[in-house]
PDB file of C-alpha atoms in Angstrom:
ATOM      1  CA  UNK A 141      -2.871  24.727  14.843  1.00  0.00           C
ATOM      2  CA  UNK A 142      -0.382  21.981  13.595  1.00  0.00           C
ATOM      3  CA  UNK A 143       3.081  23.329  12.218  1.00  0.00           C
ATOM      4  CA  UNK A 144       2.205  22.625   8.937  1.00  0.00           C
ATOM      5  CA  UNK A 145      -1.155  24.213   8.846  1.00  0.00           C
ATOM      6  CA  UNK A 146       0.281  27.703   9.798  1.00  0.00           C
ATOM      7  CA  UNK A 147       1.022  30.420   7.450  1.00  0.00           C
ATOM      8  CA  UNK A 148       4.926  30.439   6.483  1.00  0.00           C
ATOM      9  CA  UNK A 149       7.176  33.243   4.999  1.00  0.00           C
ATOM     10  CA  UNK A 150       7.790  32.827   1.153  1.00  0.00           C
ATOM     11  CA  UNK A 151      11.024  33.991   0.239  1.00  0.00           C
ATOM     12  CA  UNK A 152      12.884  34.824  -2.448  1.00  0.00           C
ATOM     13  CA  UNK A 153      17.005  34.775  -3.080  1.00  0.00           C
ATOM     14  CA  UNK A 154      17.569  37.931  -2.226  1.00  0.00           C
ATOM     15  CA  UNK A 155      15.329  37.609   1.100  1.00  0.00           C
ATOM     16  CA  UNK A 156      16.974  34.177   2.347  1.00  0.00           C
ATOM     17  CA  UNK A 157      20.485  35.694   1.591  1.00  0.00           C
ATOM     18  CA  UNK A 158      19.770  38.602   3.884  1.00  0.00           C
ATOM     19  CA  UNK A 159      18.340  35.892   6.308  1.00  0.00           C
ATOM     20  CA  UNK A 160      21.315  33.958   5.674  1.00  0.00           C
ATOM     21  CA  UNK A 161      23.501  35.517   8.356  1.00  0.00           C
ATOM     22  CA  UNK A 162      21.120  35.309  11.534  1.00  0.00           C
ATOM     23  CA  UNK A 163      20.028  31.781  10.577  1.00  0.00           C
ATOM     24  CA  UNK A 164      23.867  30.814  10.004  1.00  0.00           C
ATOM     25  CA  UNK A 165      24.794  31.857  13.492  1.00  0.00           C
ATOM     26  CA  UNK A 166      22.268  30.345  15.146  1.00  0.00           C
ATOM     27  CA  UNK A 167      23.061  27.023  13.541  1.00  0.00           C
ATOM     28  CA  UNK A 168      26.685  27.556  14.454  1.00  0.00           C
ATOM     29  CA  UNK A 169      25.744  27.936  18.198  1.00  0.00           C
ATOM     30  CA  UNK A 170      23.435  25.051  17.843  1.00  0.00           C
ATOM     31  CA  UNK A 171      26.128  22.783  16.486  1.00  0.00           C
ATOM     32  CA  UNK A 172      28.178  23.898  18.825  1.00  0.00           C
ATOM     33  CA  UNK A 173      25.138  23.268  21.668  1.00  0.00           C
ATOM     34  CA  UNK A 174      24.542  19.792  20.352  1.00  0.00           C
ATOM     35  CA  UNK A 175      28.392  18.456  20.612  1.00  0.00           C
ATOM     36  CA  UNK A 176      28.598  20.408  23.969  1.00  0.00           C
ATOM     37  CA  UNK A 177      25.576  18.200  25.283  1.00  0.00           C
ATOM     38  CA  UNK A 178      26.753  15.391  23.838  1.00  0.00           C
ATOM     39  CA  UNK A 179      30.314  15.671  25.911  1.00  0.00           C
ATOM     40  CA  UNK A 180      28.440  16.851  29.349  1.00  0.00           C
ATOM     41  CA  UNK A 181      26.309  13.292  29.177  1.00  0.00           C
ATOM     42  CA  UNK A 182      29.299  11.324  28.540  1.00  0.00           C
ATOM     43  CA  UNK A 183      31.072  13.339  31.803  1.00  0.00           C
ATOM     44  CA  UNK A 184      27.741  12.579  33.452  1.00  0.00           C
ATOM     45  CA  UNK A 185      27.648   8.404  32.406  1.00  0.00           C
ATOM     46  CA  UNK A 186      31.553   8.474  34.076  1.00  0.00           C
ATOM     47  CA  UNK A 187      30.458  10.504  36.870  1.00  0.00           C
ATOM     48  CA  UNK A 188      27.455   7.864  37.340  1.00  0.00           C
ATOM     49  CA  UNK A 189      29.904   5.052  37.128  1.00  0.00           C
ATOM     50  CA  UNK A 190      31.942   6.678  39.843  1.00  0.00           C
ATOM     51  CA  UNK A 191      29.211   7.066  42.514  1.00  0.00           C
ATOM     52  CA  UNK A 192      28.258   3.441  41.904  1.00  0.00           C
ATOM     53  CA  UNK A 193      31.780   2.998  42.842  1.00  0.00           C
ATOM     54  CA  UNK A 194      31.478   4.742  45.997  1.00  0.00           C
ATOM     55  CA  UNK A 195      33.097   7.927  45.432  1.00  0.00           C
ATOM     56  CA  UNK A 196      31.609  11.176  46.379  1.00  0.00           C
ATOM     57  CA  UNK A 197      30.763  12.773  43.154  1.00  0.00           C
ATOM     58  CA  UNK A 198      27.439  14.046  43.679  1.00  0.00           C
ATOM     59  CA  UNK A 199      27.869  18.039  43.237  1.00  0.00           C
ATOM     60  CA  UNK A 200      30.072  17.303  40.101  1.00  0.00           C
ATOM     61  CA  UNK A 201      26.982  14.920  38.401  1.00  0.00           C
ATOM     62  CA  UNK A 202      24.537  18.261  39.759  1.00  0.00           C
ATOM     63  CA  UNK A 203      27.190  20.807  37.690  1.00  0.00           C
ATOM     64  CA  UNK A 204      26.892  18.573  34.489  1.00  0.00           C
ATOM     65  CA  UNK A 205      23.185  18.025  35.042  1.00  0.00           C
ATOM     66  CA  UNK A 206      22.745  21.590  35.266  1.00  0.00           C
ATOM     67  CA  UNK A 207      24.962  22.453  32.357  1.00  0.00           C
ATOM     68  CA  UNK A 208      22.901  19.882  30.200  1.00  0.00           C
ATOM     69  CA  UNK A 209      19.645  21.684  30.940  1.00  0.00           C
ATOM     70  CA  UNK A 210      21.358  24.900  30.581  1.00  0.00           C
ATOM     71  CA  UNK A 211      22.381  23.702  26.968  1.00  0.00           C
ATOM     72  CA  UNK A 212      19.233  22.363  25.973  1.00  0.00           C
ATOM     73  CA  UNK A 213      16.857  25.557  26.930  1.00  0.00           C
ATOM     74  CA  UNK A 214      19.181  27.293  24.929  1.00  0.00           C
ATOM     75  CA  UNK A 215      18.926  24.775  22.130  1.00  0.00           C
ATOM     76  CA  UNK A 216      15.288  25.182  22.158  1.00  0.00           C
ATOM     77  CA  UNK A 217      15.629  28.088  22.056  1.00  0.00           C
ATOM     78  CA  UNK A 218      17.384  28.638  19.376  1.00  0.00           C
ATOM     79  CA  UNK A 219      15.782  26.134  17.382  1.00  0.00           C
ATOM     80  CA  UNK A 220      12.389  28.592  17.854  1.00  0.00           C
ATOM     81  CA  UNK A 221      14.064  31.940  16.776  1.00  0.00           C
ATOM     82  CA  UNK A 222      15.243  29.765  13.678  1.00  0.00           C
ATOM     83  CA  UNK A 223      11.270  28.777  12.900  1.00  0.00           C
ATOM     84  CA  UNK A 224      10.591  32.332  13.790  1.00  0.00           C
ATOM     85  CA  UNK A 225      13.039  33.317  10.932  1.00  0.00           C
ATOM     86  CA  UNK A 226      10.693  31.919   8.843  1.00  0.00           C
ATOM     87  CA  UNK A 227      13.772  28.748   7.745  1.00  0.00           C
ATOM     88  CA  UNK A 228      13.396  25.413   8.305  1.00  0.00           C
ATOM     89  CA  UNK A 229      16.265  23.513  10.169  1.00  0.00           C
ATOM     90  CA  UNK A 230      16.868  20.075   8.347  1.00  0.00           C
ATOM     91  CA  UNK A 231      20.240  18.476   9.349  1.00  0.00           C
ATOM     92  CA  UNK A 232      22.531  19.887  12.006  1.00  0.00           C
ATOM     93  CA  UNK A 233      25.260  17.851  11.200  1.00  0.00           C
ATOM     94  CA  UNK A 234      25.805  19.275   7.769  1.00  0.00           C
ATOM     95  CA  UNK A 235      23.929  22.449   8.608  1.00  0.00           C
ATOM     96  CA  UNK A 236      21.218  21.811   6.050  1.00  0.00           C
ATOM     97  CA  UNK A 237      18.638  24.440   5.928  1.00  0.00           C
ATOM     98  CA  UNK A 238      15.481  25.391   3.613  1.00  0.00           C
ATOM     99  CA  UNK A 239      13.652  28.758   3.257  1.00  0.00           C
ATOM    100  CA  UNK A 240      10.337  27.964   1.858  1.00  0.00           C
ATOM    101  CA  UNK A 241       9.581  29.669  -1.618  1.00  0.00           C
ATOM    102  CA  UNK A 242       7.736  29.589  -4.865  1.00  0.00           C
ATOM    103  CA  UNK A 243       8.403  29.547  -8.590  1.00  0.00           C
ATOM    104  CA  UNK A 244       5.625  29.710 -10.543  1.00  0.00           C
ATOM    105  CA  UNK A 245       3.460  29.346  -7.699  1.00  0.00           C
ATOM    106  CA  UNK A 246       4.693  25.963  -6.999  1.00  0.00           C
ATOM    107  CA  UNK A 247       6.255  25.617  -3.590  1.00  0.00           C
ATOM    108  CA  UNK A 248       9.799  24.808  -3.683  1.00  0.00           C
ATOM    109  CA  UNK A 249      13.019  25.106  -0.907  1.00  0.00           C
ATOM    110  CA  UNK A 250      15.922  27.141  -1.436  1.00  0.00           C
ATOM    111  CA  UNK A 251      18.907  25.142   0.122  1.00  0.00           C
ATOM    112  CA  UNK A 252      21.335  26.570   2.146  1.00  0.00           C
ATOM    113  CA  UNK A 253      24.580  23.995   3.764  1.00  0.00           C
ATOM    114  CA  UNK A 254      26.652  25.569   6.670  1.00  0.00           C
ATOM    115  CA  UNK A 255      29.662  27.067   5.005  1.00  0.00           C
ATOM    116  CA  UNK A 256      28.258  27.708   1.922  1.00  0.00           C
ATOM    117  CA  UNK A 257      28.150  31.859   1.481  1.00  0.00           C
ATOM    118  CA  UNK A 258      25.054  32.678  -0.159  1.00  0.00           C
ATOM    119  CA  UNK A 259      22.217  30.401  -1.238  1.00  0.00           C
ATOM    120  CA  UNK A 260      22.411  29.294  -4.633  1.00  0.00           C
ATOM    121  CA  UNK A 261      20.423  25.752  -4.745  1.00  0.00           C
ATOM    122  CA  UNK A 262      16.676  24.584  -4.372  1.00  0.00           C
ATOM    123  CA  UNK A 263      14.805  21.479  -4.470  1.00  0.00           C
ATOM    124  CA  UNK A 264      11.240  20.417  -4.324  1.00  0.00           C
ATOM    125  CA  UNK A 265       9.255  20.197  -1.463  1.00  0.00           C
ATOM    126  CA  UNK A 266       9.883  15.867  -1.194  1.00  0.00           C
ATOM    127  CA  UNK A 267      13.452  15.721  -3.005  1.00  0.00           C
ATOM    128  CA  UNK A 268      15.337  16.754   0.076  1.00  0.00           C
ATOM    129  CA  UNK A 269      19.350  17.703  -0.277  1.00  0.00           C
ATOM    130  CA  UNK A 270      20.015  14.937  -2.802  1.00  0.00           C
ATOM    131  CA  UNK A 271      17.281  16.571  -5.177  1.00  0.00           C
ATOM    132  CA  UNK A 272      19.719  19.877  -5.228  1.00  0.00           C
ATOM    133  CA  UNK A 273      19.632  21.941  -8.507  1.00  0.00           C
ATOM    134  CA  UNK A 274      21.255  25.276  -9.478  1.00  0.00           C
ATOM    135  CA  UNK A 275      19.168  28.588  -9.027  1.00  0.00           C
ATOM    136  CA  UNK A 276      20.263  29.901 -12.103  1.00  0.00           C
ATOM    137  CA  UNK A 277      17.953  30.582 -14.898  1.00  0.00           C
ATOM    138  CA  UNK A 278      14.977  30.655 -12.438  1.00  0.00           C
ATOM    139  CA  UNK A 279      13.760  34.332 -12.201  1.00  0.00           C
ATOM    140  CA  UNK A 280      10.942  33.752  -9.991  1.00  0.00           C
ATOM    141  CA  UNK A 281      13.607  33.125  -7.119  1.00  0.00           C
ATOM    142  CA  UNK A 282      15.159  36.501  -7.751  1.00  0.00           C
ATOM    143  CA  UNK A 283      12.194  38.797  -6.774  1.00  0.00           C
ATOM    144  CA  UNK A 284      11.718  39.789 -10.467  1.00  0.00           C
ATOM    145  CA  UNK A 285       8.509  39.768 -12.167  1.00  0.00           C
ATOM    146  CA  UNK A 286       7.894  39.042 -15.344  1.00  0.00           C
ATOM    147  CA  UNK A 287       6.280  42.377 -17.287  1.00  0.00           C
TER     148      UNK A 287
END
């Protein structure tokens, strides 16, 4: 079954704020994953450079190898308990985020950005971040039903 053909959660504010702080932490460590990486394979490119120049550096290029894989199973990881959250991870470098919802029974995103404390944006399903709007004044996002 393709990712977009499965069923997905449907929140609502109050469910994606109470979301909010497992999904935050887990984009935390995956920033912090990510720049890790990035560092190790730089280390690993020098430590490359080395051996071509005939030093003996091939237990140090094993340690960053295995730190790299050890980093990037976690990242996966991560990146699956995230999906299994029911959010979907959009940018890492700002932290973007979306929990899938409705108003009026048309699917929309409620936009969360790492650092921000609760979620209090949306945007439809092909406006991305730039599309951002205020929740306010949208009582389908709250949970409450109209009588």
């Amino acid at each position: 079954m393709a990712l977009e053909d499965r069923p997905r959660k449907v929140f609502t504010v109050p469910q994606a704020n109470a979301a909010l702080p497992a999904v935050a932490a887990r984009v935390e460590r995956l920033r912090f994953l990510r720049d890790e990486i990035r560092r190790c394979r730089e280390l690993l490119d020098v430590l490359w450079q080395r051996l071509d120049a005939g030093e003996s550096v091939l237990s140090a290029i094993g340690e960053q190898q295995r730190a790299i894989d050890g980093a990037g199973d976690e990242f996966g990881r991560l990146v699956l308990e995230v999906e299994a959250l029911g959010a979907v991870l959009r940018d890492l470098d700002p932290g973007l985020v979306d929990f899938p919802a409705e108003v009026r029974g048309i699917p929309i995103y409620l936009c969360w950005r790492a650092g921000e404390a609760r979620i209090t944006f949306w945007h439809g399903l092909g406006e991305g971040f730039a599309g951002r709007k205020p929740i306010l004044g949208i009582d389908d996002l709250t949970g409450s039903r109209p009588n």
